[in-house]
PDB file of C-alpha atoms and ligand atoms in Angstrom:
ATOM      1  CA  UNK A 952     -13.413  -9.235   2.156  1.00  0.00           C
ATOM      2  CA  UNK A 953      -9.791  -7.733   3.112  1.00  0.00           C
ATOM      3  CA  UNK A 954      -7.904  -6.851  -0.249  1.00  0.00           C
ATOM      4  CA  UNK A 955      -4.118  -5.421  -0.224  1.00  0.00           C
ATOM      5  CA  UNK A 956      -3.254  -2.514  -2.755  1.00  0.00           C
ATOM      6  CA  UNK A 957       0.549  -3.073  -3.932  1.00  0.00           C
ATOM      7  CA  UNK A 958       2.525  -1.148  -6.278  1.00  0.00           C
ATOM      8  CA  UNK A 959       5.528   1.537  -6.893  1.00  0.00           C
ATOM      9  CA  UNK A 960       4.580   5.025  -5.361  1.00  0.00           C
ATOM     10  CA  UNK A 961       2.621   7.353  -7.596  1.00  0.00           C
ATOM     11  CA  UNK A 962       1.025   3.912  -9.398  1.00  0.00           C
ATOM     12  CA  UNK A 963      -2.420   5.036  -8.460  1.00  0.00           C
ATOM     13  CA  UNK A 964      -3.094   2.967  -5.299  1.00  0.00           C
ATOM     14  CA  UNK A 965      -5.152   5.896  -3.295  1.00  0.00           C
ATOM     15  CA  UNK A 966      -6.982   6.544  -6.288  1.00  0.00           C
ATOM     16  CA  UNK A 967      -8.218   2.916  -7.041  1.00  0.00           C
ATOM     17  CA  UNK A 968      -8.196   2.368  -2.830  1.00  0.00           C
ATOM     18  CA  UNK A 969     -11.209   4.164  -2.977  1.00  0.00           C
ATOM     19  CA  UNK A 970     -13.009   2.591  -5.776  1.00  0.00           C
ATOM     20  CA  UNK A 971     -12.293  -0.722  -3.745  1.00  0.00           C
ATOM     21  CA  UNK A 972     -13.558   0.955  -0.700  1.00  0.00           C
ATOM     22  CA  UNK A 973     -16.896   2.031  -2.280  1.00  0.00           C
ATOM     23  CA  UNK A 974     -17.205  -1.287  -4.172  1.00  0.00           C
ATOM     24  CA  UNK A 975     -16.871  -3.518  -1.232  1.00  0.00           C
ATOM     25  CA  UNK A 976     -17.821  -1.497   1.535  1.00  0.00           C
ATOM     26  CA  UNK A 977     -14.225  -1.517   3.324  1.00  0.00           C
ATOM     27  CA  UNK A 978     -12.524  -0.091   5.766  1.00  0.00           C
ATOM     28  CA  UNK A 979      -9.296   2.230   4.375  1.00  0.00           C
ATOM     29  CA  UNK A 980      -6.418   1.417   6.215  1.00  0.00           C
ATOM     30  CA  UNK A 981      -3.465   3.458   4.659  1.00  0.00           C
ATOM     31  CA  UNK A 982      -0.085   3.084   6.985  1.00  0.00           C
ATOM     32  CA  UNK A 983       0.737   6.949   4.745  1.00  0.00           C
ATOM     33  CA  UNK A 984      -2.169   8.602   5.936  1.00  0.00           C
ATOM     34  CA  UNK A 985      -1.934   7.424   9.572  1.00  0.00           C
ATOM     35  CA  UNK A 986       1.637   8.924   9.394  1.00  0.00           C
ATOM     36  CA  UNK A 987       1.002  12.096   7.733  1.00  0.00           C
ATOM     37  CA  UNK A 988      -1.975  12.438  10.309  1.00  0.00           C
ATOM     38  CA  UNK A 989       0.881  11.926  13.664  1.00  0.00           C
ATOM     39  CA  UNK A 990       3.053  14.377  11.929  1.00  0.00           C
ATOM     40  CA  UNK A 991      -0.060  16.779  11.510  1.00  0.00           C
ATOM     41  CA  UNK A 992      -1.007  16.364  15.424  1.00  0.00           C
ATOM     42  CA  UNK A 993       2.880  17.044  15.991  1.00  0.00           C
ATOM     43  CA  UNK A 994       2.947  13.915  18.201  1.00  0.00           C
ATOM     44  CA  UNK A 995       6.711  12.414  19.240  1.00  0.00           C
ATOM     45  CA  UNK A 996       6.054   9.526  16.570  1.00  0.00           C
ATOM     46  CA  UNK A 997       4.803  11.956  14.067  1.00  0.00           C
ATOM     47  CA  UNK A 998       8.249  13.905  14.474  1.00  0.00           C
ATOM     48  CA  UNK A 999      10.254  10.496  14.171  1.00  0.00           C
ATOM     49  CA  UNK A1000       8.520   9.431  11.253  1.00  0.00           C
ATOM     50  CA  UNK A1001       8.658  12.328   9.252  1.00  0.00           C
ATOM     51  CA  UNK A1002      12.413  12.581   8.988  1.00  0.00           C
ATOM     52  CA  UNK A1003      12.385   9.252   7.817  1.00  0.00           C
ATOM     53  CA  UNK A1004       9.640  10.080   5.365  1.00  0.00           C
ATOM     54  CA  UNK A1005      11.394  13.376   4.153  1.00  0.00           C
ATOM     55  CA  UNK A1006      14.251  11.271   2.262  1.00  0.00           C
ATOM     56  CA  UNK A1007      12.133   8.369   0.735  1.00  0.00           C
ATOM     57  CA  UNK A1008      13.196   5.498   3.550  1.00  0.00           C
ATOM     58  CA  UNK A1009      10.435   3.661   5.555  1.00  0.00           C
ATOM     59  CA  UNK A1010       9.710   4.014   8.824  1.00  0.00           C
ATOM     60  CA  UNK A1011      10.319   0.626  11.032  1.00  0.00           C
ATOM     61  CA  UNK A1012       8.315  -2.316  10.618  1.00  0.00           C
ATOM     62  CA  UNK A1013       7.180  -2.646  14.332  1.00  0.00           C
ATOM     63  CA  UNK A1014       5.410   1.062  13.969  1.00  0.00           C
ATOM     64  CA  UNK A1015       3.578   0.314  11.098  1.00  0.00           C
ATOM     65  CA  UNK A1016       2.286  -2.744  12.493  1.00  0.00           C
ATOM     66  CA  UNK A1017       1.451  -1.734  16.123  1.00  0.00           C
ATOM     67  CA  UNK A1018      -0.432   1.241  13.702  1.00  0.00           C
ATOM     68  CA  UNK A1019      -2.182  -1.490  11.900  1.00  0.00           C
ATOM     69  CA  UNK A1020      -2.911  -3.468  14.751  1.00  0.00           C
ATOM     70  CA  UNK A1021      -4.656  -0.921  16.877  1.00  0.00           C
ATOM     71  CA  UNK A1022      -7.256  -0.884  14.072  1.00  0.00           C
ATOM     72  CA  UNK A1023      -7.855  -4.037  12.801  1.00  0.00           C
ATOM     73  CA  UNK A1024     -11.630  -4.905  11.945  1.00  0.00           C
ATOM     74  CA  UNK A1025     -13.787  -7.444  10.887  1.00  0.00           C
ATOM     75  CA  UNK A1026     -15.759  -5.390   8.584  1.00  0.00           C
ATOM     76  CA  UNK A1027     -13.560  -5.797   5.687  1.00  0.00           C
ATOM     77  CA  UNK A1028     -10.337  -4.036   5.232  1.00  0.00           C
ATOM     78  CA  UNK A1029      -8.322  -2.242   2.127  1.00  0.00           C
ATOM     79  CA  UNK A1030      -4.784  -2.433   3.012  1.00  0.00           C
ATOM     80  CA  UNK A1031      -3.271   0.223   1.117  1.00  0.00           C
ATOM     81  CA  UNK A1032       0.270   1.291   1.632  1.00  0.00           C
ATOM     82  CA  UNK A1033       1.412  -1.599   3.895  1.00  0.00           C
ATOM     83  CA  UNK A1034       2.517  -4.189   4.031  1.00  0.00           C
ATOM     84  CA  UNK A1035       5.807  -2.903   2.280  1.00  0.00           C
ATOM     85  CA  UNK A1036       8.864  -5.390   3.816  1.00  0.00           C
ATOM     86  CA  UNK A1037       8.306  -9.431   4.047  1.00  0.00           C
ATOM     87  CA  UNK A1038       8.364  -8.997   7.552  1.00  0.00           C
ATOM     88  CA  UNK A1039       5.201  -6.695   7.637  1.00  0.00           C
ATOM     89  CA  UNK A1040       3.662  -9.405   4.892  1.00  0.00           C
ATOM     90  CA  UNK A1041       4.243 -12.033   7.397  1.00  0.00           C
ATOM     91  CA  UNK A1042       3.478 -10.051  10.451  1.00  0.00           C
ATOM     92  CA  UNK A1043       0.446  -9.733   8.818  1.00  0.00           C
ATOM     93  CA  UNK A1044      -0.099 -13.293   7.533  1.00  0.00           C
ATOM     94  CA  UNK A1045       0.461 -14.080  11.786  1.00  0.00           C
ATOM     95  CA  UNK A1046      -2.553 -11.053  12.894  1.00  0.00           C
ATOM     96  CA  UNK A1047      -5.124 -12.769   9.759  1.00  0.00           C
ATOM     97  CA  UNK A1048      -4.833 -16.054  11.219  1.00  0.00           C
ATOM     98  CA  UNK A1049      -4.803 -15.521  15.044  1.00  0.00           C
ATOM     99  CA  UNK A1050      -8.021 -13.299  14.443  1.00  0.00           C
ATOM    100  CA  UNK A1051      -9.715 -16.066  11.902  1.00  0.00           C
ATOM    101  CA  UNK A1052      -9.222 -13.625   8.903  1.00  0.00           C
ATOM    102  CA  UNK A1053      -7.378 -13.470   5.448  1.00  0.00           C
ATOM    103  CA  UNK A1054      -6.533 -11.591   2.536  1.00  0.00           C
ATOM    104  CA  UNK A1055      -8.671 -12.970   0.023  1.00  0.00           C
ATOM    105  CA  UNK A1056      -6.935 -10.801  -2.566  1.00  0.00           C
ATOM    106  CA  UNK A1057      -3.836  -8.610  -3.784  1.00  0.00           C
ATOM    107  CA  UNK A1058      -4.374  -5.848  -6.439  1.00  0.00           C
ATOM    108  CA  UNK A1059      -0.754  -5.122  -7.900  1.00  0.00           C
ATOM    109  CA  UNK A1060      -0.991  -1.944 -10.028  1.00  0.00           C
ATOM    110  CA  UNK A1061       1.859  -2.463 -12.486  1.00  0.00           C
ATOM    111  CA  UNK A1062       2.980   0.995 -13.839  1.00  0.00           C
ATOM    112  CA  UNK A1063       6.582   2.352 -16.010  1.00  0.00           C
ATOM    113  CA  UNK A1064       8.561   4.224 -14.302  1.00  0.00           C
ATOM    114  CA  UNK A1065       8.604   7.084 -16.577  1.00  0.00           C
ATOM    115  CA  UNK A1066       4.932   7.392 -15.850  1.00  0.00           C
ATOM    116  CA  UNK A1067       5.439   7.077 -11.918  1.00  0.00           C
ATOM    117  CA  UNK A1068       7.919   9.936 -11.848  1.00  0.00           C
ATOM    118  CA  UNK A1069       6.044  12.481 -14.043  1.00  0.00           C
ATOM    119  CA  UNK A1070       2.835  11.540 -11.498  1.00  0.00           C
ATOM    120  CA  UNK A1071       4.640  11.389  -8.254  1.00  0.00           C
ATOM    121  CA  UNK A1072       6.111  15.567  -9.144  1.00  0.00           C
ATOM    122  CA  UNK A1073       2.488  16.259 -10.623  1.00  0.00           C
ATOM    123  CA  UNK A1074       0.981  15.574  -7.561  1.00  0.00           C
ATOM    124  CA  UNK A1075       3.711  18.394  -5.425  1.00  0.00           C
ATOM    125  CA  UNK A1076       3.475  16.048  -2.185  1.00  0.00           C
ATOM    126  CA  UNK A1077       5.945  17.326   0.452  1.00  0.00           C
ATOM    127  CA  UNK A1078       7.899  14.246   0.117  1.00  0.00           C
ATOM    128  CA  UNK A1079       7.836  14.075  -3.410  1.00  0.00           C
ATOM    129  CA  UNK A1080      10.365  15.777  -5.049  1.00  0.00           C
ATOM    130  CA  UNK A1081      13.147  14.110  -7.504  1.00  0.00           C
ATOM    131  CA  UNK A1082      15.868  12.727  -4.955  1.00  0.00           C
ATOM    132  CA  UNK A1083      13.116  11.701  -2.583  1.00  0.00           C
ATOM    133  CA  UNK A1084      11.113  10.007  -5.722  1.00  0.00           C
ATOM    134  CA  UNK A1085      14.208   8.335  -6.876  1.00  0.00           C
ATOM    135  CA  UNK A1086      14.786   6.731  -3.262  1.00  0.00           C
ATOM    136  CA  UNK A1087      11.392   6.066  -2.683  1.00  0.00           C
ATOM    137  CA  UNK A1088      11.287   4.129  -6.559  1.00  0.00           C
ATOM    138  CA  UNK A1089      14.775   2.351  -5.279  1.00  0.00           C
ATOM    139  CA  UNK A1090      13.191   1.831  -1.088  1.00  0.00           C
ATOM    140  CA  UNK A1091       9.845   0.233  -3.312  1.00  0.00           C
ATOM    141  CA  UNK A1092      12.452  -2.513  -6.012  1.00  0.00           C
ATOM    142  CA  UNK A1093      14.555  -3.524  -3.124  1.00  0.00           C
ATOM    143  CA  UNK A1094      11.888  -4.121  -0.044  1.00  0.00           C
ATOM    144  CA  UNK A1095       8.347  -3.985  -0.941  1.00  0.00           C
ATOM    145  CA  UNK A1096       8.496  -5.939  -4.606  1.00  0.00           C
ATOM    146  CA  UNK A1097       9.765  -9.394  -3.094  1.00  0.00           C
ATOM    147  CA  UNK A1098       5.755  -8.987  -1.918  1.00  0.00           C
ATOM    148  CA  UNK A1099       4.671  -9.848  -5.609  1.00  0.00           C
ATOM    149  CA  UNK A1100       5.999 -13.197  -5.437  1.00  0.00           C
ATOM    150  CA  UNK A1101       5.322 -13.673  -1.859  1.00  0.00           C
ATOM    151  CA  UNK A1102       1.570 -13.173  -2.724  1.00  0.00           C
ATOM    152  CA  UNK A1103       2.030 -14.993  -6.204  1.00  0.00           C
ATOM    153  CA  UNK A1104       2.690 -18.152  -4.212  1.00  0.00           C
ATOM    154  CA  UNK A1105      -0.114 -18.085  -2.141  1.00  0.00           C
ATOM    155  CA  UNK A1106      -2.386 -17.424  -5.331  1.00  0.00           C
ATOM    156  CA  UNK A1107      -3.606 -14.420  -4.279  1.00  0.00           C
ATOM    157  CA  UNK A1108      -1.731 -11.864  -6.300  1.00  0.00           C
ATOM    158  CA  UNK A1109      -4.014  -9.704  -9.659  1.00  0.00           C
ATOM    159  CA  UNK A1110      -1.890  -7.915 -11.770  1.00  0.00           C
ATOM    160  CA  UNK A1111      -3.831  -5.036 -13.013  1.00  0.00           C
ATOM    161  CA  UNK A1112      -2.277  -2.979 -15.788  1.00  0.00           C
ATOM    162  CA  UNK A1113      -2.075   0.643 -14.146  1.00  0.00           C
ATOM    163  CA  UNK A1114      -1.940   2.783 -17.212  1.00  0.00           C
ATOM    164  CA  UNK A1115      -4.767   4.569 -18.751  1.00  0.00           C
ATOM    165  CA  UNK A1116      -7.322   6.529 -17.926  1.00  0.00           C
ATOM    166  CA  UNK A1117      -8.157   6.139 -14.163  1.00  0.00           C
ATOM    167  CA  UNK A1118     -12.052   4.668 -15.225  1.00  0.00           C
ATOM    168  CA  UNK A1119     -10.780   2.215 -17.079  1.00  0.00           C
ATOM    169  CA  UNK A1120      -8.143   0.638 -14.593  1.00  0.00           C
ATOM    170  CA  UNK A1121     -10.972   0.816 -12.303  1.00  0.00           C
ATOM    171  CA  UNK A1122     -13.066  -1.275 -14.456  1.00  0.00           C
ATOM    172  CA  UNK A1123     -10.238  -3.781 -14.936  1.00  0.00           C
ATOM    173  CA  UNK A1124      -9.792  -4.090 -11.189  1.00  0.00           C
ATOM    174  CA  UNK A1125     -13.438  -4.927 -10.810  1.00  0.00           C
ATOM    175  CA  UNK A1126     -12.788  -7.847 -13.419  1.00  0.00           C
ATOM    176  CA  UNK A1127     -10.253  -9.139 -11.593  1.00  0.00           C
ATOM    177  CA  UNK A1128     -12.251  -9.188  -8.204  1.00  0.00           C
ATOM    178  CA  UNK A1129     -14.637 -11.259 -10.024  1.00  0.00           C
ATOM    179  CA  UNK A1130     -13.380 -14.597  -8.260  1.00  0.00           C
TER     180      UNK A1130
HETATM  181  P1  AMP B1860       2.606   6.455   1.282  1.00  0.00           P
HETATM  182  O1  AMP B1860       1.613   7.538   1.551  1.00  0.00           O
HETATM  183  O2  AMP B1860       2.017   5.080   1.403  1.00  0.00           O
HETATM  184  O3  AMP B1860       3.339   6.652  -0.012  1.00  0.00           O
HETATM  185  O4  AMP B1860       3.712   6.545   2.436  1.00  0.00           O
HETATM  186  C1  AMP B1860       4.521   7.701   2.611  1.00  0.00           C
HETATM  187  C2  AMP B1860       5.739   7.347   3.446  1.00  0.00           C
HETATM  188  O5  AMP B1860       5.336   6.853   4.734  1.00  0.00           O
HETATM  189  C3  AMP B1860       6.621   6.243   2.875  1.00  0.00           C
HETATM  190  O6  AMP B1860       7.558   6.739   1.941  1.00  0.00           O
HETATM  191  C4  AMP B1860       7.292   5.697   4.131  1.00  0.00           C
HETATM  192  O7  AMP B1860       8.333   6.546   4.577  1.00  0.00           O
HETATM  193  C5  AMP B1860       6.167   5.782   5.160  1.00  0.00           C
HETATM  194  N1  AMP B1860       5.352   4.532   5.177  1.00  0.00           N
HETATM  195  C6  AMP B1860       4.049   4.385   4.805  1.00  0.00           C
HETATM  196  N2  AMP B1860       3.640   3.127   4.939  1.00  0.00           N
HETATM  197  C7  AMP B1860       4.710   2.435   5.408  1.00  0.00           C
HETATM  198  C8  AMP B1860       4.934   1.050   5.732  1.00  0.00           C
HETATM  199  N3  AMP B1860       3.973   0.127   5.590  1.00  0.00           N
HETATM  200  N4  AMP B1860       6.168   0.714   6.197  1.00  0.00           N
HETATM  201  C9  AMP B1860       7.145   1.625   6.341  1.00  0.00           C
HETATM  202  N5  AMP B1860       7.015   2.916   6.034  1.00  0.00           N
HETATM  203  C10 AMP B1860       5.801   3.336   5.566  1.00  0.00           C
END
């Protein structure tokens, strides 16, 4: 089972990532964390990407996907945090079928923006304050949300309605996986 999390930042896809993960039994591959982690170990990448992660932008697409590459599985994978362009999406679509896998489904938490904002400050990230939430909102509308219909078409996509109490999203995800 490989499942993509998609949705605005701050819509609650690390939370529900790991109800997934526990559900299934998957593998969490989050493009974020294996960013934050090169910045942490000060590597040259690290230092590259976190300038670009400092105003909201994303980092190229040939990064993330070597990154996602490197540690592809078979076990069954979450995706969460990538793909984020069509290019990654079909990069992606390319690595599935030349290693006889697929995405068997896409979890879009749908979430207002009013909501996002006053969860993206809550939560004090370094690269979350207000001009670097407003980009990132902007950076999500104009290159990751063309995903929705790209995964619409191939009948893949669950919109899951990502307000509420965290349980009860969670419980509406597991509905949803019930295919
Ligand atoms: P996240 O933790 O998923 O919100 O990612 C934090 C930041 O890392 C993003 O704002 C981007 O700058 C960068 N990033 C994470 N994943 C990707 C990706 N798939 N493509 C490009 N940039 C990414």
């Amino acid at each position: 089972m490989n499942i993509i999390i998609l949705g605005a930042p701050g819509a609650g896809k690390g939370t529900q990532s790991q109800f997934l993960i526990d559900l299934f039994k998957l593998k969490h591959l989050s493009t974020g964390d294996m960013l934050r982690a090169e910045i942490e170990a000060a590597t040259e990448l690290g230092m590259q990407a976190k300038s670009i992660m400092d105003t909201g932008e994303l980092v190229s697409d040939s990064i993330v996907i070597r990154m996602i590459k490197e540690r592809l599985t078979r076990e069954g994978i979450l995706f969460d945090g990538f793909p984020r362009t069509l290019n990654q999406a079909q990069e992606l679509d390319k690595l599935m079928i030349a290693n006889n896998m697929e995405i068997d489904k896409v979890i879009l938490l749908e979430v207002d923006n009013e909501e996002i904002i006053q969860r993206m400050l809550a939560r004090g990230r370094a690269d979350d304050n207000e001009t670097t939430i407003r980009n990132r909102l902007q950076v999500y509308n104009q290159q990751t949300a063309p995903l929705i219909d790209y995964y619409e078409k191939q009948n893949k996509l669950a919109r899951i309605d990502g307000m509420g109490e965290v349980d009860t999203i969670s419980k509406r995800i597991e509905q949803a996986m019930q295919f």
